[in-house]
Amino acid sequence: MEVFLIWFGLAVVVGFLAARYDRSILGWVLLALLVSGLIAALLLLVLGQAGKKCPQCSETCKRDARVCRHCAYEFATTLRS
Ligand SMILES: [Zn+2]
């Protein structure tokens, strides 16, 4: 039974990570539940390092960029310290 709790816990963590990287929370939680929270988290970290996709021009920008370097789209400033 504890295994399922850990499994769910990891999925929730992945959800938080997904939110941090401006990605689909539900999609990533489902992925974490399907495969494994660890695998999903690793995948998310790799993708997060790679960059984020601009919603306006679909180009990839640096993860910490506030303005898209391709089309000058301003990313929503999330609560990030
Ligand atoms: Zn752009």
PDB file of N, CA and C and ligand atoms in Angstrom:
ATOM      1  N   MET A   1       0.830  -1.216   0.000  1.00  0.00           N
ATOM      2  CA  MET A   1       0.000   0.000   0.000  1.00  0.00           C
ATOM      3  C   MET A   1       0.856   1.254   0.000  1.00  0.00           C
ATOM      4  N   GLU A   2       1.979   1.202   0.767  1.00  0.00           N
ATOM      5  CA  GLU A   2       2.864   2.377   0.810  1.00  0.00           C
ATOM      6  C   GLU A   2       3.410   2.706  -0.570  1.00  0.00           C
ATOM      7  N   VAL A   3       3.600   1.667  -1.368  1.00  0.00           N
ATOM      8  CA  VAL A   3       4.154   1.869  -2.709  1.00  0.00           C
ATOM      9  C   VAL A   3       3.249   2.804  -3.510  1.00  0.00           C
ATOM     10  N   PHE A   4       1.934   2.615  -3.371  1.00  0.00           N
ATOM     11  CA  PHE A   4       0.989   3.445  -4.112  1.00  0.00           C
ATOM     12  C   PHE A   4       1.028   4.891  -3.632  1.00  0.00           C
ATOM     13  N   LEU A   5       1.210   5.057  -2.311  1.00  0.00           N
ATOM     14  CA  LEU A   5       1.296   6.409  -1.764  1.00  0.00           C
ATOM     15  C   LEU A   5       2.523   7.132  -2.311  1.00  0.00           C
ATOM     16  N   ILE A   6       3.658   6.416  -2.340  1.00  0.00           N
ATOM     17  CA  ILE A   6       4.887   6.999  -2.885  1.00  0.00           C
ATOM     18  C   ILE A   6       4.685   7.326  -4.361  1.00  0.00           C
ATOM     19  N   TRP A   7       4.046   6.392  -5.078  1.00  0.00           N
ATOM     20  CA  TRP A   7       3.776   6.554  -6.512  1.00  0.00           C
ATOM     21  C   TRP A   7       2.966   7.828  -6.743  1.00  0.00           C
ATOM     22  N   PHE A   8       1.913   8.008  -5.937  1.00  0.00           N
ATOM     23  CA  PHE A   8       1.066   9.198  -6.055  1.00  0.00           C
ATOM     24  C   PHE A   8       1.823  10.454  -5.646  1.00  0.00           C
ATOM     25  N   GLY A   9       2.623  10.330  -4.578  1.00  0.00           N
ATOM     26  CA  GLY A   9       3.402  11.468  -4.101  1.00  0.00           C
ATOM     27  C   GLY A   9       4.339  11.984  -5.168  1.00  0.00           C
ATOM     28  N   LEU A  10       5.006  11.060  -5.841  1.00  0.00           N
ATOM     29  CA  LEU A  10       5.926  11.437  -6.907  1.00  0.00           C
ATOM     30  C   LEU A  10       5.185  12.107  -8.056  1.00  0.00           C
ATOM     31  N   ALA A  11       3.994  11.591  -8.356  1.00  0.00           N
ATOM     32  CA  ALA A  11       3.193  12.174  -9.433  1.00  0.00           C
ATOM     33  C   ALA A  11       2.823  13.617  -9.104  1.00  0.00           C
ATOM     34  N   VAL A  12       2.518  13.865  -7.828  1.00  0.00           N
ATOM     35  CA  VAL A  12       2.175  15.223  -7.391  1.00  0.00           C
ATOM     36  C   VAL A  12       3.394  16.140  -7.520  1.00  0.00           C
ATOM     37  N   VAL A  13       4.562  15.613  -7.121  1.00  0.00           N
ATOM     38  CA  VAL A  13       5.806  16.384  -7.251  1.00  0.00           C
ATOM     39  C   VAL A  13       6.048  16.744  -8.716  1.00  0.00           C
ATOM     40  N   VAL A  14       5.828  15.765  -9.592  1.00  0.00           N
ATOM     41  CA  VAL A  14       5.995  16.001 -11.024  1.00  0.00           C
ATOM     42  C   VAL A  14       5.033  17.100 -11.487  1.00  0.00           C
ATOM     43  N   GLY A  15       3.820  17.086 -10.930  1.00  0.00           N
ATOM     44  CA  GLY A  15       2.844  18.121 -11.262  1.00  0.00           C
ATOM     45  C   GLY A  15       3.355  19.503 -10.903  1.00  0.00           C
ATOM     46  N   PHE A  16       3.956  19.620  -9.712  1.00  0.00           N
ATOM     47  CA  PHE A  16       4.520  20.902  -9.289  1.00  0.00           C
ATOM     48  C   PHE A  16       5.663  21.337 -10.199  1.00  0.00           C
ATOM     49  N   LEU A  17       6.509  20.361 -10.555  1.00  0.00           N
ATOM     50  CA  LEU A  17       7.631  20.644 -11.452  1.00  0.00           C
ATOM     51  C   LEU A  17       7.112  21.122 -12.805  1.00  0.00           C
ATOM     52  N   ALA A  18       6.060  20.447 -13.294  1.00  0.00           N
ATOM     53  CA  ALA A  18       5.485  20.800 -14.582  1.00  0.00           C
ATOM     54  C   ALA A  18       4.981  22.241 -14.557  1.00  0.00           C
ATOM     55  N   ALA A  19       4.349  22.618 -13.452  1.00  0.00           N
ATOM     56  CA  ALA A  19       3.840  23.980 -13.308  1.00  0.00           C
ATOM     57  C   ALA A  19       4.994  24.971 -13.336  1.00  0.00           C
ATOM     58  N   ARG A  20       6.093  24.599 -12.710  1.00  0.00           N
ATOM     59  CA  ARG A  20       7.266  25.475 -12.658  1.00  0.00           C
ATOM     60  C   ARG A  20       7.848  25.687 -14.042  1.00  0.00           C
ATOM     61  N   TYR A  21       7.780  24.658 -14.859  1.00  0.00           N
ATOM     62  CA  TYR A  21       8.349  24.750 -16.197  1.00  0.00           C
ATOM     63  C   TYR A  21       7.299  25.155 -17.230  1.00  0.00           C
ATOM     64  N   ASP A  22       6.174  25.672 -16.767  1.00  0.00           N
ATOM     65  CA  ASP A  22       5.107  26.134 -17.666  1.00  0.00           C
ATOM     66  C   ASP A  22       4.637  25.022 -18.598  1.00  0.00           C
ATOM     67  N   ARG A  23       4.444  23.843 -18.043  1.00  0.00           N
ATOM     68  CA  ARG A  23       3.970  22.730 -18.853  1.00  0.00           C
ATOM     69  C   ARG A  23       2.648  22.193 -18.301  1.00  0.00           C
ATOM     70  N   SER A  24       1.994  21.355 -19.088  1.00  0.00           N
ATOM     71  CA  SER A  24       0.688  20.828 -18.701  1.00  0.00           C
ATOM     72  C   SER A  24       0.780  20.002 -17.419  1.00  0.00           C
ATOM     73  N   ILE A  25       0.143  20.471 -16.362  1.00  0.00           N
ATOM     74  CA  ILE A  25       0.209  19.774 -15.079  1.00  0.00           C
ATOM     75  C   ILE A  25      -0.489  18.418 -15.178  1.00  0.00           C
ATOM     76  N   LEU A  26      -1.712  18.434 -15.688  1.00  0.00           N
ATOM     77  CA  LEU A  26      -2.494  17.194 -15.772  1.00  0.00           C
ATOM     78  C   LEU A  26      -1.790  16.160 -16.630  1.00  0.00           C
ATOM     79  N   GLY A  27      -1.272  16.607 -17.758  1.00  0.00           N
ATOM     80  CA  GLY A  27      -0.581  15.689 -18.662  1.00  0.00           C
ATOM     81  C   GLY A  27       0.607  15.022 -18.001  1.00  0.00           C
ATOM     82  N   TRP A  28       1.374  15.832 -17.269  1.00  0.00           N
ATOM     83  CA  TRP A  28       2.579  15.284 -16.647  1.00  0.00           C
ATOM     84  C   TRP A  28       2.249  14.404 -15.455  1.00  0.00           C
ATOM     85  N   VAL A  29       1.195  14.754 -14.711  1.00  0.00           N
ATOM     86  CA  VAL A  29       0.782  13.898 -13.587  1.00  0.00           C
ATOM     87  C   VAL A  29       0.326  12.542 -14.121  1.00  0.00           C
ATOM     88  N   LEU A  30      -0.432  12.568 -15.203  1.00  0.00           N
ATOM     89  CA  LEU A  30      -0.895  11.311 -15.806  1.00  0.00           C
ATOM     90  C   LEU A  30       0.284  10.480 -16.294  1.00  0.00           C
ATOM     91  N   LEU A  31       1.261  11.160 -16.905  1.00  0.00           N
ATOM     92  CA  LEU A  31       2.450  10.466 -17.388  1.00  0.00           C
ATOM     93  C   LEU A  31       3.204   9.830 -16.223  1.00  0.00           C
ATOM     94  N   ALA A  32       3.297  10.605 -15.123  1.00  0.00           N
ATOM     95  CA  ALA A  32       4.006  10.099 -13.940  1.00  0.00           C
ATOM     96  C   ALA A  32       3.292   8.875 -13.367  1.00  0.00           C
ATOM     97  N   LEU A  33       1.951   8.898 -13.423  1.00  0.00           N
ATOM     98  CA  LEU A  33       1.184   7.760 -12.907  1.00  0.00           C
ATOM     99  C   LEU A  33       1.338   6.544 -13.820  1.00  0.00           C
ATOM    100  N   LEU A  34       1.429   6.820 -15.122  1.00  0.00           N
ATOM    101  CA  LEU A  34       1.538   5.733 -16.094  1.00  0.00           C
ATOM    102  C   LEU A  34       2.907   5.079 -16.060  1.00  0.00           C
ATOM    103  N   VAL A  35       3.942   5.896 -16.181  1.00  0.00           N
ATOM    104  CA  VAL A  35       5.291   5.329 -16.168  1.00  0.00           C
ATOM    105  C   VAL A  35       5.782   5.290 -14.729  1.00  0.00           C
ATOM    106  N   SER A  36       6.531   6.284 -14.353  1.00  0.00           N
ATOM    107  CA  SER A  36       7.000   6.386 -12.970  1.00  0.00           C
ATOM    108  C   SER A  36       7.294   7.844 -12.697  1.00  0.00           C
ATOM    109  N   GLY A  37       7.035   8.261 -11.452  1.00  0.00           N
ATOM    110  CA  GLY A  37       7.286   9.649 -11.088  1.00  0.00           C
ATOM    111  C   GLY A  37       8.732  10.021 -11.329  1.00  0.00           C
ATOM    112  N   LEU A  38       9.633   9.080 -11.058  1.00  0.00           N
ATOM    113  CA  LEU A  38      11.069   9.348 -11.224  1.00  0.00           C
ATOM    114  C   LEU A  38      11.420   9.602 -12.678  1.00  0.00           C
ATOM    115  N   ILE A  39      10.902   8.741 -13.554  1.00  0.00           N
ATOM    116  CA  ILE A  39      11.192   8.880 -14.980  1.00  0.00           C
ATOM    117  C   ILE A  39      10.601  10.177 -15.506  1.00  0.00           C
ATOM    118  N   ALA A  40       9.353  10.455 -15.124  1.00  0.00           N
ATOM    119  CA  ALA A  40       8.690  11.669 -15.577  1.00  0.00           C
ATOM    120  C   ALA A  40       9.431  12.906 -15.075  1.00  0.00           C
ATOM    121  N   ALA A  41       9.883  12.870 -13.812  1.00  0.00           N
ATOM    122  CA  ALA A  41      10.604  14.010 -13.241  1.00  0.00           C
ATOM    123  C   ALA A  41      11.912  14.239 -13.978  1.00  0.00           C
ATOM    124  N   LEU A  42      12.629  13.163 -14.273  1.00  0.00           N
ATOM    125  CA  LEU A  42      13.890  13.278 -15.010  1.00  0.00           C
ATOM    126  C   LEU A  42      13.647  13.865 -16.394  1.00  0.00           C
ATOM    127  N   LEU A  43      12.629  13.355 -17.058  1.00  0.00           N
ATOM    128  CA  LEU A  43      12.274  13.824 -18.394  1.00  0.00           C
ATOM    129  C   LEU A  43      11.945  15.317 -18.358  1.00  0.00           C
ATOM    130  N   LEU A  44      11.201  15.685 -17.331  1.00  0.00           N
ATOM    131  CA  LEU A  44      10.780  17.071 -17.171  1.00  0.00           C
ATOM    132  C   LEU A  44      11.987  17.976 -16.914  1.00  0.00           C
ATOM    133  N   LEU A  45      12.924  17.491 -16.117  1.00  0.00           N
ATOM    134  CA  LEU A  45      14.125  18.274 -15.824  1.00  0.00           C
ATOM    135  C   LEU A  45      14.954  18.477 -17.093  1.00  0.00           C
ATOM    136  N   VAL A  46      15.085  17.410 -17.875  1.00  0.00           N
ATOM    137  CA  VAL A  46      15.850  17.498 -19.123  1.00  0.00           C
ATOM    138  C   VAL A  46      15.181  18.483 -20.070  1.00  0.00           C
ATOM    139  N   LEU A  47      13.863  18.367 -20.199  1.00  0.00           N
ATOM    140  CA  LEU A  47      13.119  19.271 -21.076  1.00  0.00           C
ATOM    141  C   LEU A  47      13.175  20.686 -20.545  1.00  0.00           C
ATOM    142  N   GLY A  48      13.137  20.812 -19.207  1.00  0.00           N
ATOM    143  CA  GLY A  48      13.178  22.134 -18.587  1.00  0.00           C
ATOM    144  C   GLY A  48      14.496  22.825 -18.851  1.00  0.00           C
ATOM    145  N   GLN A  49      15.583  22.047 -18.826  1.00  0.00           N
ATOM    146  CA  GLN A  49      16.884  22.626 -19.113  1.00  0.00           C
ATOM    147  C   GLN A  49      16.969  23.031 -20.576  1.00  0.00           C
ATOM    148  N   ALA A  50      16.307  22.246 -21.414  1.00  0.00           N
ATOM    149  CA  ALA A  50      16.365  22.498 -22.847  1.00  0.00           C
ATOM    150  C   ALA A  50      15.703  23.820 -23.193  1.00  0.00           C
ATOM    151  N   GLY A  51      14.681  24.189 -22.454  1.00  0.00           N
ATOM    152  CA  GLY A  51      14.022  25.451 -22.737  1.00  0.00           C
ATOM    153  C   GLY A  51      12.522  25.326 -22.702  1.00  0.00           C
ATOM    154  N   LYS A  52      11.858  26.426 -22.936  1.00  0.00           N
ATOM    155  CA  LYS A  52      10.399  26.406 -22.969  1.00  0.00           C
ATOM    156  C   LYS A  52       9.924  26.904 -24.311  1.00  0.00           C
ATOM    157  N   LYS A  53       8.737  26.467 -24.656  1.00  0.00           N
ATOM    158  CA  LYS A  53       8.193  26.807 -25.957  1.00  0.00           C
ATOM    159  C   LYS A  53       7.387  28.090 -25.872  1.00  0.00           C
ATOM    160  N   CYS A  54       7.642  28.967 -26.800  1.00  0.00           N
ATOM    161  CA  CYS A  54       6.901  30.221 -26.851  1.00  0.00           C
ATOM    162  C   CYS A  54       5.496  29.944 -27.367  1.00  0.00           C
ATOM    163  N   PRO A  55       4.453  30.390 -26.647  1.00  0.00           N
ATOM    164  CA  PRO A  55       3.084  30.127 -27.075  1.00  0.00           C
ATOM    165  C   PRO A  55       2.690  30.911 -28.328  1.00  0.00           C
ATOM    166  N   GLN A  56       3.456  31.917 -28.649  1.00  0.00           N
ATOM    167  CA  GLN A  56       3.095  32.758 -29.786  1.00  0.00           C
ATOM    168  C   GLN A  56       3.746  32.296 -31.088  1.00  0.00           C
ATOM    169  N   CYS A  57       5.045  31.975 -31.025  1.00  0.00           N
ATOM    170  CA  CYS A  57       5.747  31.618 -32.264  1.00  0.00           C
ATOM    171  C   CYS A  57       6.247  30.181 -32.269  1.00  0.00           C
ATOM    172  N   SER A  58       6.023  29.448 -31.157  1.00  0.00           N
ATOM    173  CA  SER A  58       6.389  28.035 -31.050  1.00  0.00           C
ATOM    174  C   SER A  58       7.890  27.784 -31.110  1.00  0.00           C
ATOM    175  N   GLU A  59       8.669  28.824 -30.989  1.00  0.00           N
ATOM    176  CA  GLU A  59      10.121  28.629 -30.935  1.00  0.00           C
ATOM    177  C   GLU A  59      10.518  28.326 -29.494  1.00  0.00           C
ATOM    178  N   THR A  60      11.669  27.683 -29.319  1.00  0.00           N
ATOM    179  CA  THR A  60      12.134  27.353 -27.978  1.00  0.00           C
ATOM    180  C   THR A  60      13.025  28.469 -27.442  1.00  0.00           C
ATOM    181  N   CYS A  61      12.733  28.880 -26.212  1.00  0.00           N
ATOM    182  CA  CYS A  61      13.518  29.927 -25.580  1.00  0.00           C
ATOM    183  C   CYS A  61      14.174  29.356 -24.329  1.00  0.00           C
ATOM    184  N   LYS A  62      15.119  30.092 -23.797  1.00  0.00           N
ATOM    185  CA  LYS A  62      15.753  29.659 -22.565  1.00  0.00           C
ATOM    186  C   LYS A  62      14.720  29.627 -21.450  1.00  0.00           C
ATOM    187  N   ARG A  63      14.929  28.694 -20.538  1.00  0.00           N
ATOM    188  CA  ARG A  63      13.964  28.457 -19.469  1.00  0.00           C
ATOM    189  C   ARG A  63      13.701  29.715 -18.651  1.00  0.00           C
ATOM    190  N   ASP A  64      14.725  30.506 -18.393  1.00  0.00           N
ATOM    191  CA  ASP A  64      14.559  31.667 -17.533  1.00  0.00           C
ATOM    192  C   ASP A  64      14.271  32.952 -18.305  1.00  0.00           C
ATOM    193  N   ALA A  65      14.113  32.819 -19.614  1.00  0.00           N
ATOM    194  CA  ALA A  65      13.854  34.013 -20.425  1.00  0.00           C
ATOM    195  C   ALA A  65      12.502  34.619 -20.070  1.00  0.00           C
ATOM    196  N   ARG A  66      12.452  35.931 -20.020  1.00  0.00           N
ATOM    197  CA  ARG A  66      11.183  36.607 -19.747  1.00  0.00           C
ATOM    198  C   ARG A  66      10.539  37.079 -21.036  1.00  0.00           C
ATOM    199  N   VAL A  67      11.376  37.320 -22.033  1.00  0.00           N
ATOM    200  CA  VAL A  67      10.875  37.763 -23.324  1.00  0.00           C
ATOM    201  C   VAL A  67      11.404  36.824 -24.402  1.00  0.00           C
ATOM    202  N   CYS A  68      10.529  36.422 -25.303  1.00  0.00           N
ATOM    203  CA  CYS A  68      10.934  35.544 -26.391  1.00  0.00           C
ATOM    204  C   CYS A  68      11.920  36.267 -27.289  1.00  0.00           C
ATOM    205  N   ARG A  69      13.030  35.583 -27.599  1.00  0.00           N
ATOM    206  CA  ARG A  69      14.046  36.230 -28.435  1.00  0.00           C
ATOM    207  C   ARG A  69      13.681  36.192 -29.908  1.00  0.00           C
ATOM    208  N   HIS A  70      12.646  35.448 -30.240  1.00  0.00           N
ATOM    209  CA  HIS A  70      12.244  35.331 -31.634  1.00  0.00           C
ATOM    210  C   HIS A  70      11.162  36.341 -32.010  1.00  0.00           C
ATOM    211  N   CYS A  71      10.192  36.515 -31.105  1.00  0.00           N
ATOM    212  CA  CYS A  71       9.068  37.376 -31.472  1.00  0.00           C
ATOM    213  C   CYS A  71       8.771  38.430 -30.406  1.00  0.00           C
ATOM    214  N   ALA A  72       9.620  38.493 -29.367  1.00  0.00           N
ATOM    215  CA  ALA A  72       9.463  39.485 -28.301  1.00  0.00           C
ATOM    216  C   ALA A  72       8.209  39.275 -27.464  1.00  0.00           C
ATOM    217  N   TYR A  73       7.670  38.049 -27.502  1.00  0.00           N
ATOM    218  CA  TYR A  73       6.521  37.739 -26.657  1.00  0.00           C
ATOM    219  C   TYR A  73       6.948  37.739 -25.193  1.00  0.00           C
ATOM    220  N   GLU A  74       6.139  38.381 -24.351  1.00  0.00           N
ATOM    221  CA  GLU A  74       6.484  38.416 -22.924  1.00  0.00           C
ATOM    222  C   GLU A  74       5.830  37.244 -22.202  1.00  0.00           C
ATOM    223  N   PHE A  75       6.654  36.411 -21.602  1.00  0.00           N
ATOM    224  CA  PHE A  75       6.127  35.273 -20.853  1.00  0.00           C
ATOM    225  C   PHE A  75       5.499  35.768 -19.563  1.00  0.00           C
ATOM    226  N   ALA A  76       4.456  35.078 -19.141  1.00  0.00           N
ATOM    227  CA  ALA A  76       3.801  35.431 -17.895  1.00  0.00           C
ATOM    228  C   ALA A  76       4.781  35.223 -16.750  1.00  0.00           C
ATOM    229  N   THR A  77       4.934  36.222 -15.930  1.00  0.00           N
ATOM    230  CA  THR A  77       5.862  36.094 -14.812  1.00  0.00           C
ATOM    231  C   THR A  77       5.223  35.258 -13.717  1.00  0.00           C
ATOM    232  N   THR A  78       5.807  34.091 -13.502  1.00  0.00           N
ATOM    233  CA  THR A  78       5.280  33.189 -12.483  1.00  0.00           C
ATOM    234  C   THR A  78       5.902  33.522 -11.136  1.00  0.00           C
ATOM    235  N   LEU A  79       5.304  33.002 -10.085  1.00  0.00           N
ATOM    236  CA  LEU A  79       5.817  33.229  -8.738  1.00  0.00           C
ATOM    237  C   LEU A  79       7.071  32.381  -8.556  1.00  0.00           C
ATOM    238  N   ARG A  80       8.202  33.008  -8.811  1.00  0.00           N
ATOM    239  CA  ARG A  80       9.462  32.290  -8.729  1.00  0.00           C
ATOM    240  C   ARG A  80      10.463  33.157  -7.997  1.00  0.00           C
ATOM    241  N   SER A  81      11.054  32.654  -6.974  1.00  0.00           N
ATOM    242  CA  SER A  81      11.967  33.468  -6.178  1.00  0.00           C
ATOM    243  C   SER A  81      13.322  33.601  -6.863  1.00  0.00           C
TER     244      SER A  81
HETATM  245 ZN    ZN B   1       8.134  33.784 -29.577  1.00  0.00          ZN
END
